[in-house]
């Protein structure tokens, strides 16, 4: 009987008790989720949930219709607002100027990495504008770029006429974007230098031995080696242009002349703070979010395809 009972238990496949090894395996399997959970919770509570509330609020009315669903009314109003059209056109201008905003810190970081004379001093000088407040930067350049300012005085000494840098609708936006690039490229430069620290220096040595010129080294060695870094700088620089130029715009042009320097974030502030239209501002914020998402995805896709071709 005992032998039959033993055989029956063997055929039934009695499960052995869980030991320390299995418990350790389960703990290791769930450890990544436990470590990531606080960060995910913070993102959901402080980012995704407010975003969802803002999108929902954009479908309600303002003023007497406060809290009343209006469907796509706010978005239709944005579609017919010439000022919002100008803000979106300026986004297109930022996209066109983005390669320049990335190339400047990239080239300067390359020269610093190649240890041009005084490279340590240049590193500090180039980064210094990044620590200045946009209000201070705007006030400084208002003085420099004024109609009677130092820059026009230099142009007059060279025989050129004065330029209304901030009052001419045709060049005011270019002026503000140029100041923004000057004030912020130091951070991108630091990112590029961090990327250079991960690059295989033997590739540069081999290129020099083969007699490659500086242009060839940059195009065939440095750029392919820093593809990930370039992608990151492209995306973060574009986000900075779309969301961090309010201070400069407010101090330098206040959206003028004739509304030509409006960007979506300045339009959002104008509708929320000046016109008391929070629902319309929420709709504009939702559009800005979609624009940033689309532009970012297109940049990443394009850069990845370019990297594969190289």
Coordinates of C-alpha atoms in Angstrom, one line a residue:
X1 CA 0.0 0.0 0.0
X2 CA 2.7 2.5 0.9
X3 CA 4.5 1.8 -2.4
X4 CA 1.2 2.3 -4.4
X5 CA 0.6 5.6 -2.5
X6 CA 4.1 6.7 -3.3
X7 CA 3.6 5.9 -7.0
X8 CA 0.2 7.6 -7.0
X9 CA 1.7 10.8 -5.5
X10 CA 4.5 10.6 -8.0
X11 CA 2.1 10.4 -11.0
X12 CA -0.1 13.2 -9.7
X13 CA 3.0 15.5 -9.8
X14 CA 3.1 16.8 -6.2
X15 CA 4.4 20.5 -6.5
X16 CA 7.5 21.1 -4.3
X17 CA 7.3 23.9 -1.8
X18 CA 8.6 27.3 -3.0
X19 CA 12.1 27.9 -1.9
X20 CA 14.3 30.9 -1.4
X21 CA 15.4 30.7 -5.1
X22 CA 11.9 31.1 -6.5
X23 CA 11.1 34.0 -4.2
X24 CA 14.3 35.7 -5.2
X25 CA 13.5 35.2 -8.9
X26 CA 10.0 36.8 -8.4
X27 CA 11.5 39.7 -6.5
X28 CA 14.1 40.4 -9.3
X29 CA 11.3 40.2 -11.9
X30 CA 9.1 42.8 -10.1
X31 CA 12.0 45.1 -9.0
X32 CA 12.2 47.2 -12.2
X33 CA 8.4 47.9 -12.0
X34 CA 8.7 48.9 -8.3
X35 CA 11.6 51.3 -9.1
X36 CA 9.9 52.9 -12.1
X37 CA 6.5 53.2 -10.3
X38 CA 7.3 56.5 -8.5
X39 CA 8.5 58.2 -11.7
X40 CA 5.4 57.0 -13.6
X41 CA 3.1 58.2 -10.8
X42 CA 4.7 61.6 -10.9
X43 CA 4.4 61.8 -14.7
X44 CA 0.7 60.8 -14.6
X45 CA -0.3 63.1 -11.7
X46 CA 1.8 66.2 -12.7
X47 CA 1.8 65.8 -16.5
X48 CA -0.8 63.5 -18.1
X49 CA -3.7 64.3 -15.8
X50 CA -3.3 68.1 -16.1
X51 CA -3.0 67.6 -19.9
X52 CA -6.2 65.6 -20.0
X53 CA -8.0 68.3 -17.9
X54 CA -6.7 71.0 -20.2
X55 CA -7.9 69.2 -23.3
X56 CA -11.3 68.6 -21.8
X57 CA -11.5 72.3 -20.7
X58 CA -10.8 73.4 -24.3
X59 CA -14.2 72.1 -25.3
X60 CA -16.0 74.5 -23.0
X61 CA -16.9 78.1 -23.4
X62 CA -15.7 81.4 -21.9
X63 CA -17.5 84.3 -20.3
X64 CA -21.2 83.6 -20.0
X65 CA -20.6 80.1 -21.4
X66 CA -18.0 79.3 -18.8
X67 CA -18.1 75.5 -18.2
X68 CA -20.7 74.9 -20.9
X69 CA -19.7 72.4 -23.6
X70 CA -19.2 74.2 -26.9
X71 CA -17.8 71.3 -28.9
X72 CA -15.2 72.4 -31.5
X73 CA -16.2 76.1 -31.1
X74 CA -12.8 77.2 -29.7
X75 CA -10.8 75.3 -32.3
X76 CA -13.0 76.8 -35.1
X77 CA -12.3 80.2 -33.7
X78 CA -8.6 79.5 -33.7
X79 CA -8.8 78.4 -37.3
X80 CA -10.3 81.8 -38.2
X81 CA -8.0 84.0 -36.1
X82 CA -5.3 85.7 -38.2
X83 CA -3.2 86.3 -35.1
X84 CA -3.1 82.6 -34.5
X85 CA -2.2 82.0 -38.1
X86 CA 0.8 84.3 -37.7
X87 CA 1.8 82.4 -34.6
X88 CA 1.8 79.1 -36.5
X89 CA 3.7 80.6 -39.5
X90 CA 6.3 81.7 -37.0
X91 CA 6.5 78.1 -35.9
X92 CA 7.4 77.2 -39.5
X93 CA 10.1 79.8 -39.4
X94 CA 11.5 78.3 -36.3
X95 CA 11.6 74.9 -38.0
X96 CA 13.6 76.4 -40.9
X97 CA 16.0 78.1 -38.5
X98 CA 16.4 75.0 -36.3
X99 CA 19.4 73.5 -38.2
X100 CA 21.3 76.8 -37.7
X101 CA 20.4 76.7 -34.0
X102 CA 21.9 73.2 -33.7
X103 CA 24.9 73.7 -36.0
X104 CA 26.3 76.7 -34.0
X105 CA 26.7 74.8 -30.7
X106 CA 27.7 71.7 -32.6
X107 CA 30.6 73.4 -34.4
X108 CA 31.7 75.3 -31.3
X109 CA 31.7 72.0 -29.3
X110 CA 33.8 70.4 -32.1
X111 CA 36.4 73.1 -31.9
X112 CA 36.5 72.9 -28.2
X113 CA 36.9 69.1 -28.4
X114 CA 39.7 69.4 -30.9
X115 CA 41.4 71.7 -28.3
X116 CA 41.8 74.9 -30.2
X117 CA 43.9 77.5 -28.3
X118 CA 41.9 78.8 -25.3
X119 CA 39.3 76.1 -25.5
X120 CA 38.8 76.1 -21.7
X121 CA 38.1 79.8 -21.7
X122 CA 35.7 79.5 -24.6
X123 CA 33.8 76.8 -22.8
X124 CA 33.0 79.1 -19.9
X125 CA 32.3 82.1 -22.2
X126 CA 29.9 80.2 -24.4
X127 CA 27.9 78.8 -21.5
X128 CA 27.6 82.1 -19.6
X129 CA 24.5 83.4 -21.5
X130 CA 22.6 80.3 -20.6
X131 CA 22.6 81.3 -16.9
X132 CA 21.1 84.8 -17.7
X133 CA 17.4 85.5 -17.2
X134 CA 15.5 86.0 -20.5
X135 CA 14.4 89.4 -19.1
X136 CA 17.9 90.5 -18.6
X137 CA 19.0 89.3 -22.1
X138 CA 16.0 91.1 -23.6
X139 CA 16.8 94.3 -21.8
X140 CA 20.4 94.2 -22.9
X141 CA 19.6 93.6 -26.5
X142 CA 16.9 96.2 -26.5
X143 CA 19.7 98.7 -25.7
X144 CA 22.1 97.3 -28.3
X145 CA 19.5 97.0 -31.1
X146 CA 17.6 100.2 -30.5
X147 CA 17.3 102.6 -33.4
X148 CA 19.9 104.8 -31.8
X149 CA 21.8 101.9 -30.3
X150 CA 25.4 100.8 -30.6
X151 CA 24.8 98.4 -33.4
X152 CA 23.3 101.0 -35.7
X153 CA 26.1 103.4 -34.7
X154 CA 28.6 100.9 -36.0
X155 CA 26.6 100.4 -39.2
X156 CA 26.5 104.2 -39.6
X157 CA 30.3 104.4 -39.2
X158 CA 30.5 101.8 -42.0
X159 CA 28.3 103.9 -44.3
X160 CA 25.2 101.7 -43.9
X161 CA 21.8 103.1 -42.9
X162 CA 20.2 102.4 -39.5
X163 CA 18.1 99.2 -39.2
X164 CA 14.9 99.1 -37.2
X165 CA 15.7 95.6 -35.8
X166 CA 12.7 95.3 -33.5
X167 CA 10.3 97.6 -35.3
X168 CA 10.4 96.3 -38.9
X169 CA 7.8 93.5 -39.4
X170 CA 10.1 91.8 -41.9
X171 CA 13.0 91.3 -39.6
X172 CA 11.8 91.5 -36.0
X173 CA 11.1 87.8 -35.7
X174 CA 14.5 86.9 -37.1
X175 CA 16.1 89.3 -34.5
X176 CA 14.3 87.7 -31.6
X177 CA 15.2 84.2 -32.7
X178 CA 18.8 85.2 -33.2
X179 CA 18.9 86.6 -29.6
X180 CA 17.3 83.4 -28.3
X181 CA 19.9 81.2 -30.1
X182 CA 22.7 83.3 -28.6
X183 CA 21.2 83.1 -25.1
X184 CA 20.6 79.3 -25.1
X185 CA 23.1 77.5 -27.3
X186 CA 25.4 77.1 -24.3
X187 CA 23.3 74.3 -23.0
X188 CA 23.3 72.5 -26.3
X189 CA 27.1 72.9 -26.4
X190 CA 27.4 71.1 -23.0
X191 CA 25.2 68.2 -24.4
X192 CA 27.5 68.0 -27.5
X193 CA 30.6 67.9 -25.3
X194 CA 29.0 65.1 -23.3
X195 CA 28.4 63.3 -26.6
X196 CA 32.0 63.8 -27.6
X197 CA 33.2 62.1 -24.4
X198 CA 31.5 58.9 -25.6
X199 CA 33.1 59.0 -29.1
X200 CA 35.9 56.6 -30.0
X201 CA 39.0 58.9 -30.3
X202 CA 40.8 56.3 -32.4
X203 CA 38.4 57.2 -35.3
X204 CA 39.7 60.8 -35.3
X205 CA 43.3 59.6 -35.1
X206 CA 42.7 57.3 -38.1
X207 CA 41.1 60.1 -40.1
X208 CA 44.1 62.4 -39.4
X209 CA 46.5 59.7 -40.4
X210 CA 44.6 59.2 -43.7
X211 CA 45.0 63.0 -44.3
X212 CA 41.3 63.9 -43.9
X213 CA 40.4 67.6 -43.8
X214 CA 38.5 69.2 -41.0
X215 CA 35.3 69.2 -43.1
X216 CA 35.7 65.5 -43.9
X217 CA 36.3 64.7 -40.3
X218 CA 33.2 66.5 -39.2
X219 CA 31.0 65.0 -42.0
X220 CA 32.3 61.4 -42.1
X221 CA 33.4 60.8 -38.5
X222 CA 31.9 63.2 -36.0
X223 CA 28.4 63.5 -37.3
X224 CA 27.8 59.7 -37.7
X225 CA 29.3 59.1 -34.2
X226 CA 27.0 61.7 -32.6
X227 CA 23.7 60.7 -34.3
X228 CA 21.9 60.1 -31.0
X229 CA 23.2 63.3 -29.5
X230 CA 22.2 65.3 -32.6
X231 CA 18.7 63.9 -32.4
X232 CA 18.4 64.8 -28.7
X233 CA 19.7 68.4 -29.4
X234 CA 17.3 68.8 -32.3
X235 CA 14.3 67.8 -30.3
X236 CA 15.1 69.7 -27.1
X237 CA 16.1 72.9 -29.1
X238 CA 12.8 72.9 -30.9
X239 CA 10.9 72.4 -27.7
X240 CA 12.9 75.3 -26.2
X241 CA 12.0 77.5 -29.1
X242 CA 8.3 76.8 -28.9
X243 CA 8.0 77.0 -25.1
X244 CA 10.8 79.2 -23.7
X245 CA 10.8 82.4 -25.8
X246 CA 8.0 84.2 -23.9
X247 CA 10.3 86.2 -21.8
X248 CA 12.3 87.6 -24.8
X249 CA 9.1 88.3 -26.8
X250 CA 7.5 90.1 -23.8
X251 CA 10.5 92.3 -23.2
X252 CA 11.7 92.9 -26.7
X253 CA 8.6 93.2 -28.9
X254 CA 5.5 92.5 -26.8
X255 CA 4.3 90.5 -29.8
X256 CA 4.7 93.4 -32.2
X257 CA 5.2 95.0 -34.6
X258 CA 1.7 94.3 -35.9
X259 CA 1.6 91.0 -34.2
X260 CA 4.4 89.6 -36.4
X261 CA 6.4 88.1 -33.5
X262 CA 3.6 86.1 -32.0
X263 CA 4.3 82.5 -31.1
X264 CA 1.7 80.0 -29.8
X265 CA 2.9 80.4 -26.2
X266 CA 2.6 84.2 -26.4
X267 CA -0.8 83.9 -28.0
X268 CA -1.9 81.6 -25.1
X269 CA -0.7 84.1 -22.5
X270 CA -2.5 86.9 -24.4
X271 CA -5.8 85.0 -24.5
X272 CA -5.5 83.9 -20.8
X273 CA -4.0 86.9 -19.1
X274 CA -5.2 89.8 -21.3
X275 CA -8.4 88.7 -22.9
X276 CA -9.7 86.4 -20.0
X277 CA -10.3 83.6 -22.4
X278 CA -9.0 80.5 -20.5
X279 CA -10.9 78.0 -22.6
X280 CA -9.6 79.4 -25.9
X281 CA -6.1 79.5 -24.4
X282 CA -6.5 75.8 -23.5
X283 CA -7.5 75.0 -27.1
X284 CA -4.4 76.9 -28.3
X285 CA -2.3 74.9 -25.8
X286 CA -3.7 71.6 -27.1
X287 CA -2.8 72.7 -30.7
X288 CA 0.7 73.6 -29.5
X289 CA 1.1 70.2 -27.9
X290 CA 0.1 68.5 -31.1
X291 CA 2.5 70.7 -33.2
X292 CA 5.4 69.9 -30.8
X293 CA 4.6 66.2 -31.0
X294 CA 4.4 66.1 -34.8
X295 CA 7.5 68.2 -35.3
X296 CA 9.5 66.1 -32.8
X297 CA 8.4 62.8 -34.4
X298 CA 9.2 64.1 -37.9
X299 CA 12.6 65.2 -36.7
X300 CA 13.5 61.9 -35.2
X301 CA 12.3 60.0 -38.2
X302 CA 14.2 62.2 -40.6
X303 CA 17.4 62.0 -38.6
X304 CA 17.2 58.3 -38.2
X305 CA 16.8 57.9 -42.0
X306 CA 19.7 60.2 -42.6
X307 CA 21.8 58.2 -40.1
X308 CA 21.0 54.9 -41.9
X309 CA 21.9 56.4 -45.3
X310 CA 25.3 57.5 -43.9

